[in-house]
């Protein structure tokens, strides 16, 4: 278990793997990865992107990711991962989805997903819960057994 408070780095990333757990508060980092049963929790965290794999867990209040100048997704998660975001803002780009999940669980509460791509969130073999006060720009695309719960204001395609 490690706790980092008031950390800013634009040249290094933060990662958790092999069962490690990190708690972040008021932290800015280049990028973040979570894999192999690693877990990162945080409050008021800013990163350039988040990549998750193999049963990783991410729980954030006030996570900010702006990948509007990149050509990849802000959040990519697969392999039985769990992402819980509250009061968070994810800003994607026009090249691809802001969030792409495959075999993962995504829970959004009071969060904003901005994207200039018409498809903002891609849900494959995954479940998304986005029914609590979220603003999602663009379409949530569910393919390959993607499921979810949404606000009536959200635009979805293929979601059950």
CSV table of C-alpha atoms in Angstrom, one decimal:
chain,number,residue,atom,x,y,z
A,1,UNK,CA,0.0,0.0,0.0
A,2,UNK,CA,1.3,3.4,-1.0
A,3,UNK,CA,-0.2,6.9,-0.6
A,4,UNK,CA,0.9,9.9,-2.8
A,5,UNK,CA,-0.4,13.4,-2.0
A,6,UNK,CA,0.2,16.6,-3.9
A,7,UNK,CA,2.4,14.9,-6.5
A,8,UNK,CA,3.0,16.5,-10.0
A,9,UNK,CA,5.0,14.8,-12.7
A,10,UNK,CA,4.8,15.4,-16.4
A,11,UNK,CA,7.6,13.0,-17.4
A,12,UNK,CA,6.6,9.9,-15.5
A,13,UNK,CA,3.6,7.7,-15.2
A,14,UNK,CA,2.0,5.9,-12.2
A,15,UNK,CA,1.3,2.2,-12.2
A,16,UNK,CA,-0.1,-0.5,-10.0
A,17,UNK,CA,0.3,-4.2,-10.6
A,18,UNK,CA,0.6,-7.7,-9.0
A,19,UNK,CA,-1.8,-6.9,-6.2
A,20,UNK,CA,-0.3,-3.5,-5.3
A,21,UNK,CA,-2.6,-0.7,-4.1
A,22,UNK,CA,-1.9,3.0,-4.5
A,23,UNK,CA,-4.0,5.9,-3.1
A,24,UNK,CA,-3.6,9.3,-4.9
A,25,UNK,CA,-4.7,12.7,-3.7
A,26,UNK,CA,-4.2,16.0,-5.6
A,27,UNK,CA,-1.9,14.2,-8.1
A,28,UNK,CA,-1.0,15.0,-11.7
A,29,UNK,CA,0.8,12.4,-13.8
A,30,UNK,CA,1.7,11.7,-17.4
A,31,UNK,CA,-0.2,8.4,-17.7
A,32,UNK,CA,-1.5,5.6,-15.5
A,33,UNK,CA,-1.6,1.8,-15.9
A,34,UNK,CA,-3.3,-0.8,-13.7
A,35,UNK,CA,-2.8,-4.5,-14.3
A,36,UNK,CA,-2.6,-7.9,-12.7
A,37,UNK,CA,-4.9,-7.3,-9.7
A,38,UNK,CA,-3.4,-3.8,-9.1
A,39,UNK,CA,-5.6,-1.1,-7.7
A,40,UNK,CA,-5.5,2.7,-7.7
A,41,UNK,CA,-7.9,4.9,-5.8
A,42,UNK,CA,-7.8,8.6,-5.8
A,43,UNK,CA,-9.3,12.0,-5.3
A,44,UNK,CA,-8.6,15.0,-7.6
A,45,UNK,CA,-6.3,13.2,-10.0
A,46,UNK,CA,-5.2,14.3,-13.5
A,47,UNK,CA,-3.5,11.9,-16.0
A,48,UNK,CA,-3.0,11.9,-19.8
A,49,UNK,CA,-4.5,8.4,-20.2
A,50,UNK,CA,-5.5,5.3,-18.3
A,51,UNK,CA,-4.8,1.7,-19.4
A,52,UNK,CA,-6.1,-1.2,-17.5
A,53,UNK,CA,-5.7,-5.0,-17.9
A,54,UNK,CA,-6.1,-8.3,-16.0
A,55,UNK,CA,-8.4,-7.6,-13.1
A,56,UNK,CA,-7.2,-4.2,-12.3
A,57,UNK,CA,-9.4,-1.8,-10.3
A,58,UNK,CA,-9.6,2.0,-10.5
A,59,UNK,CA,-11.8,4.1,-8.2
A,60,UNK,CA,-11.7,7.9,-8.6
A,61,UNK,CA,-13.5,11.0,-7.4
A,62,UNK,CA,-12.6,13.9,-9.7
A,63,UNK,CA,-10.4,12.1,-12.2
A,64,UNK,CA,-9.6,14.4,-15.2
A,65,UNK,CA,-8.2,13.0,-18.4
A,66,UNK,CA,-7.8,15.2,-21.5
A,67,UNK,CA,-6.6,13.3,-24.5
A,68,UNK,CA,-8.0,15.7,-27.0
A,69,UNK,CA,-4.6,16.1,-28.7
A,70,UNK,CA,-3.9,12.4,-28.8
A,71,UNK,CA,-5.1,9.8,-31.4
A,72,UNK,CA,-5.9,7.0,-28.9
A,73,UNK,CA,-8.6,6.5,-26.2
A,74,UNK,CA,-8.3,8.3,-22.9
A,75,UNK,CA,-9.3,5.1,-21.1
A,76,UNK,CA,-8.7,1.6,-22.4
A,77,UNK,CA,-9.7,-1.4,-20.2
A,78,UNK,CA,-10.0,-5.1,-20.7
A,79,UNK,CA,-9.4,-8.4,-19.0
A,80,UNK,CA,-11.9,-8.3,-16.1
A,81,UNK,CA,-11.2,-4.8,-14.9
A,82,UNK,CA,-13.4,-2.4,-12.9
A,83,UNK,CA,-13.5,1.3,-13.3
A,84,UNK,CA,-15.6,3.5,-11.0
A,85,UNK,CA,-15.6,7.3,-11.7
A,86,UNK,CA,-17.5,9.9,-9.8
A,87,UNK,CA,-17.5,13.7,-10.6
A,88,UNK,CA,-14.9,13.1,-13.3
A,89,UNK,CA,-14.3,14.6,-16.7
A,90,UNK,CA,-12.9,12.6,-19.6
A,91,UNK,CA,-12.2,14.6,-22.8
A,92,UNK,CA,-11.6,12.5,-25.9
A,93,UNK,CA,-10.5,13.3,-29.5
A,94,UNK,CA,-11.9,12.9,-32.9
A,95,UNK,CA,-9.8,9.8,-33.9
A,96,UNK,CA,-11.4,7.2,-31.6
A,97,UNK,CA,-13.7,6.6,-28.6
A,98,UNK,CA,-12.9,8.5,-25.4
A,99,UNK,CA,-13.4,5.3,-23.4
A,100,UNK,CA,-13.0,1.7,-24.8
A,101,UNK,CA,-13.8,-1.3,-22.6
A,102,UNK,CA,-13.6,-5.0,-23.5
A,103,UNK,CA,-14.5,-7.5,-20.7
A,104,UNK,CA,-14.7,-4.7,-18.1
A,105,UNK,CA,-17.2,-2.9,-15.8
A,106,UNK,CA,-17.5,0.8,-16.0
A,107,UNK,CA,-19.5,2.8,-13.4
A,108,UNK,CA,-20.0,6.5,-14.0
A,109,UNK,CA,-21.7,8.9,-11.5
A,110,UNK,CA,-21.9,12.6,-11.9
A,111,UNK,CA,-19.3,12.6,-14.7
A,112,UNK,CA,-18.8,14.2,-18.0
A,113,UNK,CA,-17.5,12.5,-21.2
A,114,UNK,CA,-16.6,14.9,-23.9
A,115,UNK,CA,-15.7,13.7,-27.4
A,116,UNK,CA,-15.5,15.1,-30.9
A,117,UNK,CA,-15.8,11.5,-32.2
A,118,UNK,CA,-19.5,10.6,-32.8
A,119,UNK,CA,-18.9,7.4,-30.8
A,120,UNK,CA,-17.7,8.4,-27.3
A,121,UNK,CA,-17.8,5.1,-25.4
A,122,UNK,CA,-17.3,1.6,-26.8
A,123,UNK,CA,-18.6,-1.3,-24.8
A,124,UNK,CA,-17.6,-4.8,-25.9
A,125,UNK,CA,-18.3,-7.9,-23.7
A,126,UNK,CA,-18.7,-5.4,-20.9
A,127,UNK,CA,-21.3,-3.6,-18.6
A,128,UNK,CA,-21.6,0.1,-18.2
A,129,UNK,CA,-23.6,1.8,-15.5
A,130,UNK,CA,-24.2,5.4,-16.5
A,131,UNK,CA,-27.7,6.2,-15.0
A,132,UNK,CA,-26.7,8.7,-12.3
A,133,UNK,CA,-26.3,12.4,-13.4
A,134,UNK,CA,-23.8,12.0,-16.3
A,135,UNK,CA,-23.3,14.1,-19.3
A,136,UNK,CA,-22.1,12.0,-22.3
A,137,UNK,CA,-21.4,13.7,-25.6
A,138,UNK,CA,-21.7,11.3,-28.6
A,139,UNK,CA,-23.1,7.8,-28.8
A,140,UNK,CA,-22.4,4.9,-26.5
A,141,UNK,CA,-21.8,1.9,-28.8
A,142,UNK,CA,-22.5,-1.5,-27.4
A,143,UNK,CA,-21.3,-4.4,-29.6
A,144,UNK,CA,-20.4,-8.0,-28.9
A,145,UNK,CA,-22.6,-8.5,-25.9
A,146,UNK,CA,-22.2,-5.0,-24.5
A,147,UNK,CA,-24.8,-4.1,-21.8
A,148,UNK,CA,-25.7,-1.1,-19.7
A,149,UNK,CA,-28.0,1.1,-17.7
A,150,UNK,CA,-28.3,4.7,-18.9
A,151,UNK,CA,-30.0,8.1,-18.4
A,152,UNK,CA,-32.8,8.5,-20.9
A,153,UNK,CA,-30.9,11.5,-22.3
A,154,UNK,CA,-28.0,9.3,-23.5
A,155,UNK,CA,-27.7,8.2,-27.1
A,156,UNK,CA,-26.9,4.5,-27.3
A,157,UNK,CA,-26.6,2.0,-30.1
A,158,UNK,CA,-26.8,-1.8,-29.7
A,159,UNK,CA,-27.0,-1.6,-25.9
A,160,UNK,CA,-29.4,-3.9,-24.1
